[in-house]
Amino acid sequence: MKKVDMLTPIGILIGISMVVFGVISSGGMSGFLAFIDVPSILIVLGGVFGTLCVSFPLKQLKNMGKVGKQAFQSKEINVEEIVGTFVHLSEKARREGLLSLEAELEQIDDSFVKKGILLAIDGVEPEMIRELLEAEIAAVEERHARGRSMFEKAGDYAPAWGMIGTLVGLVLMLKSLNTPSSLGPNMAIALLTTFYGALLSNLFFQPIAAKLAGKTEHELFVKEVIIEGVIGLQAGQNSRFVQAKLKVFAPVEKRKLEEKREHFREA
């Protein structure tokens, strides 16, 4: 079940709040309003969108919002629960055989786990199971990388378009030195586009790309745990051995806590 990943909006809000606080504390509300310039915003956002249109196909760009949404969602993937599931399945498989696991598939939500168990039930060789499941992992990694690359590129383009806007503002300013009333607006474009480009890159595009990369890394790690569990099932390994093998994938802190609990039970 997906939940809202509160750290992402909180982090963005903190960053914006610090910028606003710094501006208002130095120049008051008038100083804050001086940082709002529509032409500068349009130059940066329009330029970034234009370069993304050149860099990526339309089909991929349509999914940018959907991909970015993942940074604001958190899907609970509990490694300990996966270990417990495979320990239970290995016990059942040793008692009743691999075919008995078909009855357990309805209670499993993860399609990757289901696919692995079905391959084991069908008697596919361990090497082939690993090859098929790792091919799916590679496909997931590639798909996630393509989606993430749009935010990475946007993070690269935003500062560059900020500099382009700065050059536009400087050219306009130099051409209107004889018109003092236009110097202020042109100087605003020159400076604020760089500000907007850096802000968008470092507070939005790049952090979202980093969050998506972290989520992908965790998802692939969990899938590797599942592969080891499926291979253990297919090989008919003892449930204690399966538990010991998969337990090494659990976080160190939780492993230590579990070891302490087992020690107290034995005592």
Coordinates of C-alpha atoms in Angstrom, one line a residue:
M1 CA 0.0 0.0 0.0
K2 CA 1.4 3.4 -1.0
K3 CA 1.5 6.2 1.5
V4 CA 2.5 9.8 1.3
D5 CA 6.3 10.3 1.7
M6 CA 6.1 13.4 3.9
L7 CA 9.9 14.0 3.8
T8 CA 9.8 15.1 0.2
P9 CA 7.2 18.0 0.5
I10 CA 8.6 18.9 4.0
G11 CA 12.1 19.2 2.5
I12 CA 10.9 21.4 -0.3
L13 CA 8.9 23.5 2.1
I14 CA 11.9 23.9 4.4
G15 CA 14.1 25.0 1.5
I16 CA 11.6 27.5 0.2
S17 CA 10.9 28.8 3.8
M18 CA 14.6 29.4 4.4
V19 CA 14.9 31.4 1.2
V20 CA 11.7 33.4 2.0
F21 CA 12.9 34.0 5.6
G22 CA 16.3 35.2 4.4
V23 CA 14.7 37.7 1.9
I24 CA 12.0 39.0 4.2
S25 CA 14.4 39.3 7.2
S26 CA 16.7 41.5 5.1
G27 CA 14.3 43.5 3.0
G28 CA 10.8 43.0 4.3
M29 CA 7.8 42.2 2.1
S30 CA 9.0 44.8 -0.4
G31 CA 12.2 42.8 -0.7
F32 CA 10.2 39.6 -1.2
L33 CA 8.1 41.1 -4.0
A34 CA 11.3 42.1 -5.7
F35 CA 12.1 38.4 -6.1
I36 CA 9.0 37.8 -8.1
D37 CA 9.5 38.4 -11.8
V38 CA 7.2 36.7 -14.3
P39 CA 9.5 37.1 -17.4
S40 CA 12.4 35.5 -15.5
I41 CA 10.2 32.5 -14.4
L42 CA 9.0 32.0 -18.0
I43 CA 12.5 32.1 -19.4
V44 CA 13.6 29.3 -17.1
L45 CA 10.5 27.1 -17.1
G46 CA 9.9 27.6 -20.8
G47 CA 13.5 26.9 -21.6
V48 CA 13.7 23.8 -19.5
F49 CA 10.5 22.5 -21.0
G50 CA 11.7 23.2 -24.5
T51 CA 15.0 21.4 -24.0
L52 CA 13.1 18.4 -22.5
C53 CA 10.9 18.3 -25.6
V54 CA 14.1 18.1 -27.7
S55 CA 15.8 15.5 -25.5
F56 CA 12.9 13.0 -24.9
P57 CA 10.1 11.5 -27.0
L58 CA 6.5 12.7 -26.3
K59 CA 5.5 9.3 -24.9
Q60 CA 8.2 9.5 -22.2
L61 CA 7.4 13.2 -21.4
K62 CA 3.8 12.4 -20.8
N63 CA 4.9 10.2 -17.9
M64 CA 7.0 12.8 -16.2
G65 CA 4.3 13.8 -13.8
K66 CA 3.5 10.2 -13.0
V67 CA 7.2 9.5 -12.4
G68 CA 7.7 12.6 -10.3
K69 CA 4.7 11.6 -8.2
Q70 CA 6.6 8.5 -7.0
A71 CA 9.0 10.8 -5.1
F72 CA 6.0 11.9 -3.0
Q73 CA 4.7 8.4 -2.3
S74 CA 6.1 5.7 0.0
K75 CA 5.4 2.0 -0.7
E76 CA 6.1 -0.1 2.4
I77 CA 8.4 -3.0 1.5
N78 CA 9.3 -4.9 4.6
V79 CA 12.3 -7.2 4.2
E80 CA 11.4 -9.0 7.4
E81 CA 7.9 -9.8 6.2
I82 CA 9.4 -11.2 3.0
V83 CA 11.8 -13.4 5.0
G84 CA 8.9 -14.6 7.1
T85 CA 6.9 -15.4 4.0
F86 CA 9.6 -17.6 2.5
V87 CA 10.3 -19.3 5.8
H88 CA 6.6 -20.3 5.9
L89 CA 6.6 -21.4 2.2
S90 CA 9.7 -23.5 2.7
E91 CA 8.2 -25.3 5.6
K92 CA 5.0 -26.0 3.7
A93 CA 7.0 -27.1 0.6
R94 CA 9.1 -29.6 2.6
R95 CA 6.0 -31.0 4.2
E96 CA 3.6 -31.2 1.3
G97 CA 5.7 -30.5 -1.8
L98 CA 6.1 -27.6 -4.1
L99 CA 2.7 -28.1 -5.8
S100 CA 1.1 -27.2 -2.4
L101 CA 2.3 -23.7 -2.8
E102 CA -0.2 -22.9 -5.5
A103 CA -2.8 -22.5 -2.7
E104 CA -0.7 -19.8 -1.1
L105 CA -0.4 -17.6 -4.2
E106 CA -3.8 -16.0 -3.7
Q107 CA -2.5 -14.5 -0.4
I108 CA 0.5 -13.0 -2.0
D109 CA 0.2 -9.5 -3.5
D110 CA 3.7 -9.1 -5.0
S111 CA 3.6 -10.1 -8.7
F112 CA 7.4 -10.7 -8.6
V113 CA 7.1 -13.1 -5.7
K114 CA 4.3 -14.9 -7.5
K115 CA 6.2 -15.2 -10.7
G116 CA 9.2 -16.7 -8.9
I117 CA 7.1 -19.2 -7.0
L118 CA 5.3 -20.3 -10.2
L119 CA 8.7 -20.9 -11.8
A120 CA 9.7 -23.0 -8.9
I121 CA 6.5 -25.0 -8.9
D122 CA 6.9 -25.6 -12.7
G123 CA 10.3 -27.2 -11.9
V124 CA 12.4 -24.7 -13.7
E125 CA 16.1 -25.1 -13.0
P126 CA 17.6 -22.6 -10.4
E127 CA 20.0 -21.1 -12.9
M128 CA 17.1 -20.4 -15.3
I129 CA 14.9 -19.0 -12.5
R130 CA 17.7 -16.6 -11.5
E131 CA 18.3 -15.6 -15.1
L132 CA 14.6 -14.9 -15.8
L133 CA 14.1 -12.9 -12.6
E134 CA 17.3 -10.9 -13.0
A135 CA 16.3 -10.1 -16.5
E136 CA 13.1 -8.6 -15.1
I137 CA 15.1 -6.7 -12.5
A138 CA 17.3 -5.2 -15.3
A139 CA 14.1 -4.2 -17.2
V140 CA 12.7 -2.4 -14.0
E141 CA 16.1 -0.7 -13.5
E142 CA 16.2 0.5 -17.1
R143 CA 12.6 1.8 -17.0
H144 CA 13.2 3.6 -13.7
A145 CA 16.4 5.1 -15.1
R146 CA 14.6 6.5 -18.1
G147 CA 12.0 8.1 -16.0
R148 CA 14.5 9.6 -13.6
S149 CA 16.7 10.9 -16.4
M150 CA 14.0 13.6 -17.2
F151 CA 14.5 15.1 -13.8
E152 CA 18.2 14.8 -13.9
K153 CA 18.3 16.6 -17.3
A154 CA 15.9 19.2 -16.0
G155 CA 18.3 19.8 -13.1
D156 CA 21.1 20.2 -15.5
Y157 CA 19.2 22.5 -17.9
A158 CA 17.7 24.9 -15.3
P159 CA 20.9 26.6 -14.2
A160 CA 21.9 26.9 -17.9
W161 CA 18.7 28.6 -18.7
G162 CA 19.2 30.9 -15.7
M163 CA 22.4 32.0 -17.3
I164 CA 20.8 32.5 -20.7
G165 CA 18.2 34.7 -19.0
T166 CA 21.0 36.6 -17.3
L167 CA 22.6 37.3 -20.7
V168 CA 19.2 38.4 -22.1
G169 CA 18.8 40.8 -19.2
L170 CA 22.3 42.2 -19.5
V171 CA 21.9 42.8 -23.3
L172 CA 18.6 44.6 -22.7
M173 CA 20.2 46.6 -19.9
L174 CA 23.2 47.7 -22.0
K175 CA 21.0 48.7 -24.9
S176 CA 18.8 50.9 -22.7
L177 CA 21.4 52.7 -20.6
N178 CA 19.9 56.0 -21.9
T179 CA 16.6 55.0 -20.4
P180 CA 17.0 54.8 -16.6
S181 CA 13.4 53.6 -16.1
S182 CA 14.1 50.3 -17.9
L183 CA 17.4 49.5 -16.1
G184 CA 15.6 48.1 -13.0
P185 CA 13.4 45.6 -14.9
N186 CA 16.2 44.5 -17.2
M187 CA 18.5 44.0 -14.2
A188 CA 15.8 42.0 -12.5
I189 CA 15.7 39.6 -15.5
A190 CA 19.5 39.4 -15.5
L191 CA 19.8 38.4 -11.9
L192 CA 16.5 36.6 -11.1
T193 CA 16.7 34.0 -13.9
T194 CA 20.0 32.7 -12.5
F195 CA 18.3 32.6 -9.1
Y196 CA 15.3 30.7 -10.4
G197 CA 17.4 28.3 -12.3
A198 CA 19.6 27.4 -9.4
L199 CA 16.6 27.2 -7.0
L200 CA 14.6 24.8 -9.3
S201 CA 17.7 22.6 -9.9
N202 CA 18.8 22.3 -6.3
L203 CA 15.5 22.2 -4.5
F204 CA 13.3 20.4 -6.9
F205 CA 14.7 18.6 -10.0
Q206 CA 17.9 17.1 -8.6
P207 CA 16.5 16.2 -5.2
I208 CA 13.5 14.4 -6.8
A209 CA 15.9 12.5 -9.1
A210 CA 18.0 11.5 -6.0
K211 CA 14.8 10.4 -4.2
L212 CA 13.7 8.3 -7.2
A213 CA 17.2 6.7 -7.4
G214 CA 17.0 5.7 -3.8
K215 CA 13.6 4.2 -4.2
T216 CA 14.8 2.2 -7.2
E217 CA 17.8 1.0 -5.3
H218 CA 15.7 -0.3 -2.4
E219 CA 13.2 -1.9 -4.8
L220 CA 15.9 -3.8 -6.6
F221 CA 17.5 -4.9 -3.3
V222 CA 14.2 -6.4 -2.2
K223 CA 13.8 -8.2 -5.5
E224 CA 17.3 -9.7 -5.0
V225 CA 16.1 -11.0 -1.6
I226 CA 13.1 -12.5 -3.3
I227 CA 15.3 -14.3 -5.9
E228 CA 17.3 -15.9 -3.1
G229 CA 14.1 -17.0 -1.4
V230 CA 12.7 -18.5 -4.6
I231 CA 16.0 -20.4 -5.2
G232 CA 15.8 -21.8 -1.7
L233 CA 12.3 -23.0 -2.3
Q234 CA 13.1 -24.6 -5.6
A235 CA 16.1 -26.4 -4.0
G236 CA 14.0 -27.7 -1.1
Q237 CA 16.2 -26.0 1.5
N238 CA 15.3 -26.3 5.2
S239 CA 13.3 -23.4 6.6
R240 CA 16.0 -22.5 9.1
F241 CA 18.6 -22.4 6.4
V242 CA 16.3 -20.2 4.3
Q243 CA 15.8 -17.9 7.3
A244 CA 19.5 -17.7 8.1
K245 CA 20.3 -17.0 4.4
L246 CA 17.7 -14.2 4.0
K247 CA 18.3 -12.7 7.4
V248 CA 21.6 -11.3 6.2
F249 CA 19.6 -8.9 3.9
A250 CA 17.8 -7.4 6.9
P251 CA 19.1 -4.1 8.3
V252 CA 22.0 -4.5 10.8
E253 CA 20.1 -3.0 13.7
K254 CA 17.1 -5.3 13.2
R255 CA 19.4 -8.4 12.9
K256 CA 21.1 -7.5 16.2
L257 CA 17.7 -7.0 17.9
E258 CA 16.5 -10.4 16.6
E259 CA 19.7 -12.0 17.8
K260 CA 19.2 -10.6 21.3
R261 CA 15.6 -11.9 21.3
E262 CA 16.7 -15.4 20.4
H263 CA 19.4 -15.2 23.0
F264 CA 16.8 -14.3 25.7
R265 CA 14.5 -17.1 24.5
E266 CA 17.3 -19.7 24.8
A267 CA 18.2 -18.4 28.2

